[in-house]
XYZ file of C-alpha atoms in Angstrom:
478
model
C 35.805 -33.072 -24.323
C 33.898 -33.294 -20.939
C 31.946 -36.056 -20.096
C 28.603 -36.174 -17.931
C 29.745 -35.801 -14.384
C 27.360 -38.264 -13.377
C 28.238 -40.599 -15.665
C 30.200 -43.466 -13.849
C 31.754 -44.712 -16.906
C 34.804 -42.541 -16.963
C 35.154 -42.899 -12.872
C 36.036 -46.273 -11.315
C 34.978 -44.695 -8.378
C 31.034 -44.710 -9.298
C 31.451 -48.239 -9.424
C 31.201 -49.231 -6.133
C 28.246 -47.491 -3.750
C 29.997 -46.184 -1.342
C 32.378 -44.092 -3.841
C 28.703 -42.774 -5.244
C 27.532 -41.585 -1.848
C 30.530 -39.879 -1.115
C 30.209 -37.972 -4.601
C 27.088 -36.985 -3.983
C 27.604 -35.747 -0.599
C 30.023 -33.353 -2.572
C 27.708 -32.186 -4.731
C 25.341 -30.595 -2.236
C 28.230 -28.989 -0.159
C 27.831 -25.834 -2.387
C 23.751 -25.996 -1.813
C 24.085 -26.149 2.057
C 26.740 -23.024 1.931
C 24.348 -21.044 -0.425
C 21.461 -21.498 2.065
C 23.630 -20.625 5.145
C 24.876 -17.458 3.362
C 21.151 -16.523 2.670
C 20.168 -17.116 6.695
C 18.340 -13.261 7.761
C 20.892 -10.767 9.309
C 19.832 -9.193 12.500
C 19.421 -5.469 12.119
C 21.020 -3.803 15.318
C 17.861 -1.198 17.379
C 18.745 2.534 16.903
C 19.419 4.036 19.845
C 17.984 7.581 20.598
C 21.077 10.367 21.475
C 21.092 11.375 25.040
C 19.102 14.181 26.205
C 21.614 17.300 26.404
C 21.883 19.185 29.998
C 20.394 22.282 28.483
C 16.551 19.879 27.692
C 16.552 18.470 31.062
C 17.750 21.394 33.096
C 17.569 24.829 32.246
C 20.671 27.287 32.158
C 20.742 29.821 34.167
C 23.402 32.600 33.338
C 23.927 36.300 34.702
C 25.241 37.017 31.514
C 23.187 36.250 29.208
C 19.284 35.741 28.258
C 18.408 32.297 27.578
C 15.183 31.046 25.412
C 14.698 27.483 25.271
C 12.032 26.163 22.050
C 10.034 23.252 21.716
C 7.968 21.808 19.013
C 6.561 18.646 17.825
C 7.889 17.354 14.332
C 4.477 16.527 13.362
C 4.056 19.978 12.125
C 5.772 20.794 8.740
C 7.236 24.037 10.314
C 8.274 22.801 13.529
C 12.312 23.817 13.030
C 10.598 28.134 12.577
C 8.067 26.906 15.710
C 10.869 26.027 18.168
C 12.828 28.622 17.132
C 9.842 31.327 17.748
C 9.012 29.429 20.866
C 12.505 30.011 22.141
C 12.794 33.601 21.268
C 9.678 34.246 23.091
C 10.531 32.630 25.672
C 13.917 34.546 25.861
C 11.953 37.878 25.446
C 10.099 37.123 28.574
C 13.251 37.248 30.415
C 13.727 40.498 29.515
C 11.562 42.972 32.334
C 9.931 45.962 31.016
C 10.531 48.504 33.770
C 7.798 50.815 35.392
C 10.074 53.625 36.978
C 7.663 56.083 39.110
C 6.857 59.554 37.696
C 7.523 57.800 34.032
C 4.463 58.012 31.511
C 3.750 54.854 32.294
C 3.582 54.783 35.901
C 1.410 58.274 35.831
C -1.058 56.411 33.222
C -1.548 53.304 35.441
C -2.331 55.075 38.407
C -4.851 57.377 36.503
C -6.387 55.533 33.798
C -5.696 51.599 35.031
C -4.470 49.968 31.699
C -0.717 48.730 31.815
C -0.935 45.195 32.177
C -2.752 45.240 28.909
C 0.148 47.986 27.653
C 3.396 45.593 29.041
C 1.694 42.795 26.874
C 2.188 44.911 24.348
C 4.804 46.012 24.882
C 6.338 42.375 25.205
C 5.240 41.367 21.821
C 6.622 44.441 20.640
C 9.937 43.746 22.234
C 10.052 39.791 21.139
C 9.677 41.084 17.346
C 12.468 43.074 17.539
C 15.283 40.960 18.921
C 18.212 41.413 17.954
C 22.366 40.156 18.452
C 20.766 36.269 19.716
C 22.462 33.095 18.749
C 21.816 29.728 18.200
C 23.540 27.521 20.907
C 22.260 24.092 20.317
C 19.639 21.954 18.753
C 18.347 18.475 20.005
C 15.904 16.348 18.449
C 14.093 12.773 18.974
C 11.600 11.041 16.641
C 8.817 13.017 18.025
C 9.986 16.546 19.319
C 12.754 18.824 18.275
C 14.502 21.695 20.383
C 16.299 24.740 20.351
C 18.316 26.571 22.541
C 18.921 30.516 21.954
C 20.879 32.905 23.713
C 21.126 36.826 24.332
C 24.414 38.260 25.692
C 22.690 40.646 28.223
C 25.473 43.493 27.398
C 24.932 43.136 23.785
C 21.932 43.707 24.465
C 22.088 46.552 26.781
C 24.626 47.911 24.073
C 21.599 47.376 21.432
C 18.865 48.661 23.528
C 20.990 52.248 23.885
C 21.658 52.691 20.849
C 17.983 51.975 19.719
C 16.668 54.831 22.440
C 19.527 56.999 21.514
C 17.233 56.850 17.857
C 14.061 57.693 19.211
C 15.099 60.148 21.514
C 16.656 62.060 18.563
C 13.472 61.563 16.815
C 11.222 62.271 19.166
C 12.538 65.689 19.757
C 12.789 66.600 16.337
C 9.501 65.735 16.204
C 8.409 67.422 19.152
C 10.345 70.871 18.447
C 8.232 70.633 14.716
C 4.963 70.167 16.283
C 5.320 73.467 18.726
C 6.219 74.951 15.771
C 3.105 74.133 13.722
C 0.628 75.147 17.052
C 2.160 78.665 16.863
C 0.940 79.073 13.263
C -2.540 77.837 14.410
C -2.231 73.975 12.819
C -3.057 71.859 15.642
C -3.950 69.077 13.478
C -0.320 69.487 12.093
C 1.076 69.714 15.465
C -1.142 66.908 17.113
C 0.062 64.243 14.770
C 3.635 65.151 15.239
C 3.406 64.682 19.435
C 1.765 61.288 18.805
C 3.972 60.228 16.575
C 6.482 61.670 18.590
C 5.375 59.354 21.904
C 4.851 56.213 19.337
C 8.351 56.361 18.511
C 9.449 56.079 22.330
C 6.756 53.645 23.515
C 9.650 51.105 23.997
C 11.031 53.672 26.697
C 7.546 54.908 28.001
C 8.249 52.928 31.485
C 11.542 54.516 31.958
C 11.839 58.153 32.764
C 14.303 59.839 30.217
C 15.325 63.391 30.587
C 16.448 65.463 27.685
C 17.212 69.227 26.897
C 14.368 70.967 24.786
C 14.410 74.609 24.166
C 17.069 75.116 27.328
C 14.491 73.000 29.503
C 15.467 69.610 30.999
C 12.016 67.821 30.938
C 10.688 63.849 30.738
C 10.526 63.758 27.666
C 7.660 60.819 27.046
C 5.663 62.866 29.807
C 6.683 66.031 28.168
C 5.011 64.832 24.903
C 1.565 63.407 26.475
C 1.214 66.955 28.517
C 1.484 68.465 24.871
C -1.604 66.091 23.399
C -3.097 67.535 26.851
C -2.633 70.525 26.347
C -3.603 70.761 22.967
C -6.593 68.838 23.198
C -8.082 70.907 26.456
C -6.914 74.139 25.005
C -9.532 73.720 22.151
C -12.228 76.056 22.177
C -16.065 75.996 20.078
C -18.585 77.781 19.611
C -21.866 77.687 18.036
C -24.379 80.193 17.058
C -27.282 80.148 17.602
C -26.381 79.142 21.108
C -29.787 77.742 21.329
C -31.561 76.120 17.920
C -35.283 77.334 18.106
C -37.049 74.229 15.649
C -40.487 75.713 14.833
C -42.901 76.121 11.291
C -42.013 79.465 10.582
C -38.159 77.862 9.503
C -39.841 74.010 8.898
C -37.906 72.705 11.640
C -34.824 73.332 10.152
C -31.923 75.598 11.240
C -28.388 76.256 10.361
C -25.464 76.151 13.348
C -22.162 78.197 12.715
C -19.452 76.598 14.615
C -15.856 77.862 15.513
C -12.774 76.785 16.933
C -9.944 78.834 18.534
C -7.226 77.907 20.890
C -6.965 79.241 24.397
C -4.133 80.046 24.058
C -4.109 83.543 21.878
C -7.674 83.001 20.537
C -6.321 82.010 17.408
C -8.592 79.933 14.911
C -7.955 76.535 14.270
C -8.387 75.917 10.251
C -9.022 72.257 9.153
C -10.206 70.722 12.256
C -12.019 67.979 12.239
C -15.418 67.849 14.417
C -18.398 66.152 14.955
C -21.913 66.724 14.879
C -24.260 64.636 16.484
C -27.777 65.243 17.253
C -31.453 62.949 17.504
C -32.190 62.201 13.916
C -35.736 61.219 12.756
C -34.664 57.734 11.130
C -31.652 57.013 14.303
C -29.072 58.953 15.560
C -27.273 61.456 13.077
C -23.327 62.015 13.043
C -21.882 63.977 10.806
C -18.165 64.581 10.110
C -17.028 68.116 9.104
C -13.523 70.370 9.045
C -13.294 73.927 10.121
C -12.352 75.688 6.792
C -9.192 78.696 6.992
C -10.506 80.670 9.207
C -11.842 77.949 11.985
C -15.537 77.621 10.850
C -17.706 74.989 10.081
C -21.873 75.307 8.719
C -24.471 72.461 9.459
C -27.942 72.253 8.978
C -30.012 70.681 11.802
C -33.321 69.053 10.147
C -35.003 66.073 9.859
C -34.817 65.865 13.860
C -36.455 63.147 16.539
C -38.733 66.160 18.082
C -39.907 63.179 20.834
C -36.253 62.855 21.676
C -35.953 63.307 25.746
C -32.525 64.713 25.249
C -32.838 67.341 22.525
C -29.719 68.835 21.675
C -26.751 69.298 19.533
C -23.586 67.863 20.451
C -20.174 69.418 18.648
C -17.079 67.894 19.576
C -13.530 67.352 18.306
C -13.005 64.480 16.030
C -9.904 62.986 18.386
C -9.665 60.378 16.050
C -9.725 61.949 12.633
C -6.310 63.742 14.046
C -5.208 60.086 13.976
C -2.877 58.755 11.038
C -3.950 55.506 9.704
C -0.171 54.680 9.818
C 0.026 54.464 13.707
C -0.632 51.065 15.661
C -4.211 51.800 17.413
C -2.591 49.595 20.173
C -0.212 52.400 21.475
C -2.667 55.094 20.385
C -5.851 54.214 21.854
C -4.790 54.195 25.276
C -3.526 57.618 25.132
C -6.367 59.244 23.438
C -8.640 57.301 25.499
C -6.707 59.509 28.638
C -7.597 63.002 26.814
C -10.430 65.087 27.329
C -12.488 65.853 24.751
C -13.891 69.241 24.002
C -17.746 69.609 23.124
C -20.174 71.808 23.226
C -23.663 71.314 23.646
C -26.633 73.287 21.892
C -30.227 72.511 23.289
C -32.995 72.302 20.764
C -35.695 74.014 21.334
C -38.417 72.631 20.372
C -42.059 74.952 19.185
C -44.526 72.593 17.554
C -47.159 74.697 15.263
C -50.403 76.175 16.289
C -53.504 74.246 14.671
C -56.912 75.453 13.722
C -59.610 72.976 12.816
C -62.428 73.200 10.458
C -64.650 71.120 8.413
C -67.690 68.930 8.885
C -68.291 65.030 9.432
C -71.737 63.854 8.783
C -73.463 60.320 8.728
C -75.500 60.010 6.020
C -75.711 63.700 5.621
C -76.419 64.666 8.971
C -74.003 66.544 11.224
C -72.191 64.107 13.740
C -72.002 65.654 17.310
C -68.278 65.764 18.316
C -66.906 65.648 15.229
C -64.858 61.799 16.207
C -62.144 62.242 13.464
C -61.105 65.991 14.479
C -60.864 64.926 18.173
C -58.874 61.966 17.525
C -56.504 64.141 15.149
C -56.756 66.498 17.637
C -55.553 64.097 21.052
C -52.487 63.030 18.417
C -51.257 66.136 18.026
C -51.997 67.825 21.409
C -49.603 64.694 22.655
C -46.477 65.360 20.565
C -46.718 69.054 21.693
C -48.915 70.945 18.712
C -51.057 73.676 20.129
C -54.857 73.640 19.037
C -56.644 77.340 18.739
C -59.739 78.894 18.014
C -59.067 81.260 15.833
C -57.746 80.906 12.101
C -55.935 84.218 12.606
C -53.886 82.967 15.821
C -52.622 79.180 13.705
C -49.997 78.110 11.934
C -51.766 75.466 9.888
C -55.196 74.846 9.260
C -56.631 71.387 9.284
C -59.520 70.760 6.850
C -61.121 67.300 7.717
C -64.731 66.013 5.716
C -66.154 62.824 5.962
C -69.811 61.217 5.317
C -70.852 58.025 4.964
C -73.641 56.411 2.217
C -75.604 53.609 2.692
C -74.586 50.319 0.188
C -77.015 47.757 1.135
C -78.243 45.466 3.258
C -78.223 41.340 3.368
C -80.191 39.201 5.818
C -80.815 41.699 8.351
C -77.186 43.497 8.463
C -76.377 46.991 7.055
C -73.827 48.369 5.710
C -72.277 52.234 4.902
C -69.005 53.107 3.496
C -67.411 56.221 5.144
C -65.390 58.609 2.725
C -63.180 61.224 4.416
C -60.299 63.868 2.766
C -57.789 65.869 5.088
C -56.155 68.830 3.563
C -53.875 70.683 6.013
C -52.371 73.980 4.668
C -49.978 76.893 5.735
C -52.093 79.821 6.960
C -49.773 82.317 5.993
C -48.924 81.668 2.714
C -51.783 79.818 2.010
C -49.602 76.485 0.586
C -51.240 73.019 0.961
C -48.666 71.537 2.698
C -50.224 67.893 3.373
C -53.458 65.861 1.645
C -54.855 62.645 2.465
C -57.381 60.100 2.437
C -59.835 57.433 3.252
C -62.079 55.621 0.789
C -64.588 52.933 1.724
C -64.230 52.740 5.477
C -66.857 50.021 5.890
C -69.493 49.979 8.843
C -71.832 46.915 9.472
C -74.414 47.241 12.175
C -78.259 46.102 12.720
C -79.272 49.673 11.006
C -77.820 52.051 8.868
C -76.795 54.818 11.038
C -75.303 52.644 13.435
C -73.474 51.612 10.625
C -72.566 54.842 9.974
C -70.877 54.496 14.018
C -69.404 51.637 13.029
C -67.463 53.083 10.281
C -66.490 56.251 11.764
C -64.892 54.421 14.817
C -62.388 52.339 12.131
C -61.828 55.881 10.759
C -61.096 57.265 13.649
C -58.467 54.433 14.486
C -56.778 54.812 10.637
C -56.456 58.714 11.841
C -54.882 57.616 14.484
C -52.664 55.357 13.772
C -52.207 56.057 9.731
C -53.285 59.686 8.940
C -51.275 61.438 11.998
C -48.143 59.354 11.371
C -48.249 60.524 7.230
C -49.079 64.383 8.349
C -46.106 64.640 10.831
C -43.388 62.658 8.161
C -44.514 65.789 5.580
C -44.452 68.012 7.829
C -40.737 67.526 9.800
C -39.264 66.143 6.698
C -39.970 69.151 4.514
């Protein structure tokens, strides 16, 4: 059995002092190793990788397109972002080329818009890349990089074989639509040319020729002559050629429109026009199609008679011809390029024939002038309605009464109420067409029949300004 190592019993060496020093000294040998071993370790400084050539410098190859991508890694996405930064920036490498007497060149130098269409364009040609290959990839603790590539006859081979496609579809398309304008669809044969031209607007700079019906023709130019010629070869019509608004039909009058084609007269069945004309409450479009036979009914009512441009305006509804389907960003330039057939139908404009009768007193005796009537009278005379003498020569009569009565009178002031009725009917059929009022108009003066002044001037302002405005809504909106 063991017994206490510091006991100095069993060891003669413990004995002495010097033997105990040098045994403890070996006891602590173990201690001083343990702390050395537990002394920190240095941890050696990460070193970043070198920058490749590609980052610092960028490649330039005739063989190939080359799109470099940055983006910073404090984004969640940023491996997609450099990628997408890289492809567009390969895309730009790629030229879209104007050739002259291509569609595009003949639409810049008439209508001014292809810097806005090669933007287009570009984005169009960046999403549809195809045959590029990641190269390389670099990143630091902040930024990380990509490096794409585009073998430029890989892509030539990609690009042919893409217009080869929408050639081929183009003209079937185009070959369809002249088709459906010799049966008399145009809308039929309208949509097929645009979507004809959308399906080569990769190739609308370039100036391909194919072989349609024996004839070797541009074919992108080809197509956008068609939507020319289809659009200017529309023809309407409307009848009456002139709308007459008058009482005798209440301001109201119905327009029969047609539509043929130049070419052959034939009529165009389910195209769709507009109708716009000076509406009471704003401006009024309406939207209508020609039915089989190329016809289309409207009624014009309700009409802004103080319009100063008072006419009908039919016109093709370019855009309604328009699938929803097709990017407005290729189509609106090209329809904004087309003329667009109207026709315009003046409104004539007859306001009725009045004859006035009735009596205004003040406190039962006759007033000279007769206020209200000549105020109702300057109204109407200004918007065009024709005051006569005779019952027999009007259209409508006017019937205006009025008195006043006396109320009372407090510390020296007097006061009369005014009571007046307007009843305006149709003097050939005898119909009351309009009736109003006004109760209580209150006059205030130093004596009664000045009072009785008093009133009748506020009267005469309410005709003005409340009974006119009520008599011409009933009668224009009848």
């Amino acid at each position: 059995m063991m017994g206490n190592l510091f006991d100095p019993a069993p060891y003669g060496l413990f004995r002495t002092w010097p033997g105990y020093l040098l045994i403890m000294a070996m006891a602590c040998l173990p201690a001083c190793k343990a702390r050395q071993a537990a002394a920190p370790v240095e941890v050696p400084v990460t070193r970043e990788p070198p920058k490749p050539d590609w980052v610092t410098a960028r490649p330039v190859s005739s063989a190939a397109y080359t799109g470099i991508g940055l983006a910073s890694k404090s984004r969640p996405d940023y491996q997609e972002t450099a990628k997408k930064n890289a492809l567009n920036d390969l895309a730009s490498e790629i030229s879209v080329r104007v050739e002259g007497n291509s569609l595009l060149h003949t639409l810049d130098r008439k209508y001014k818009f292809d810097e806005e269409f090669t933007s287009t364009i570009r984005t169009s040609t960046q999403e549809r890349l195809e045959g590029y290959e990641l190269v390389d990839t670099y990143e630091n603790a902040d930024e990380y990089w990509t490096y794409y590539r585009l073998g430029k006859e890989e892509h030539a081979r990609i690009k042919a074989e893409r217009k080869r496609q929408a050639i081929e579809q183009a003209t079937d398309l185009y070959q369809r639509a002249v088709s459906a304008l010799a049966t008399g669809d145009l809308r039929t044969a309208f949509d097929l040319d645009l979507r004809a031209l959308v399906a080569m607007k990769d190739y609308w700079g370039e100036n391909d020729q194919v072989v349609v019906a024996g004839r070797t023709v541009p074919l992108a130019n080809e197509l956008f002559n068609d939507l020319q010629h289809m659009a200017g070869g529309v023809r309407l019509a409307a009848l009456p050629e002139r709308c007459a608004l008058d009482w005798s039909n209440h301001f109201r009058r119905e327009l029969l429109i047609t539509a043929t084609f130049a070419d052959g007269g034939r009529s165009l069945p389910q195209l769709p026009i507009t109708i716009r004309f000076p509406g009471a409450a704003g401006r009024v479009v309406e939207s209508r199609n020609t039915d089989a036979e190329g016809r289309a009914r409207t009624t014009i009512q309700r009409v802004d008679l103080q319009a100063p441009a008072l006419e009908v305006v039919v016109a093709v509804d370019i855009e309604a011809l328009v699938s929803k389907e097709l990017d407005p960003a290729f189509t609106a330039p090209l329809l904004g390029s087309l003329t667009v057939p109207e026709v315009h139908v003046p409104i004539d404009r007859i306001m009725p024939k009045v004859y006035f009768k009735g009596t205004e007193n003040n406190l039962g005796q006759a007033m000279g002038g007769a206020p209200l009537a000549l105020a109702m009278k300057e109204e109407l005379t200004a918007r065009g309605f024709r005051t006569v003498e005779r019952a027999a020569d009007a259209d409508l009569v006017v019937d205006l009464e009025a008195d006043t009565r006396t109320v009372g009178e407090s510390n020296g002031f007097h006061t009369v109420v005014l009571h007046q009725t307007l009843k305006v009917t149709d003097r050939r059929t005898g119909e009351t067409v309009h009736e109003a009022g006004k109760q209580d108009v209150k006059g205030i003066q130093l004596d009664f029949s000045k009072a009785g002044l008093d009133a009748y001037k506020k009267a005469a302002l309410d005709v003005r300004t409340q009974l006119v405005p009520a008599l011409l809504n009933t009668l224009f909106q009848r």
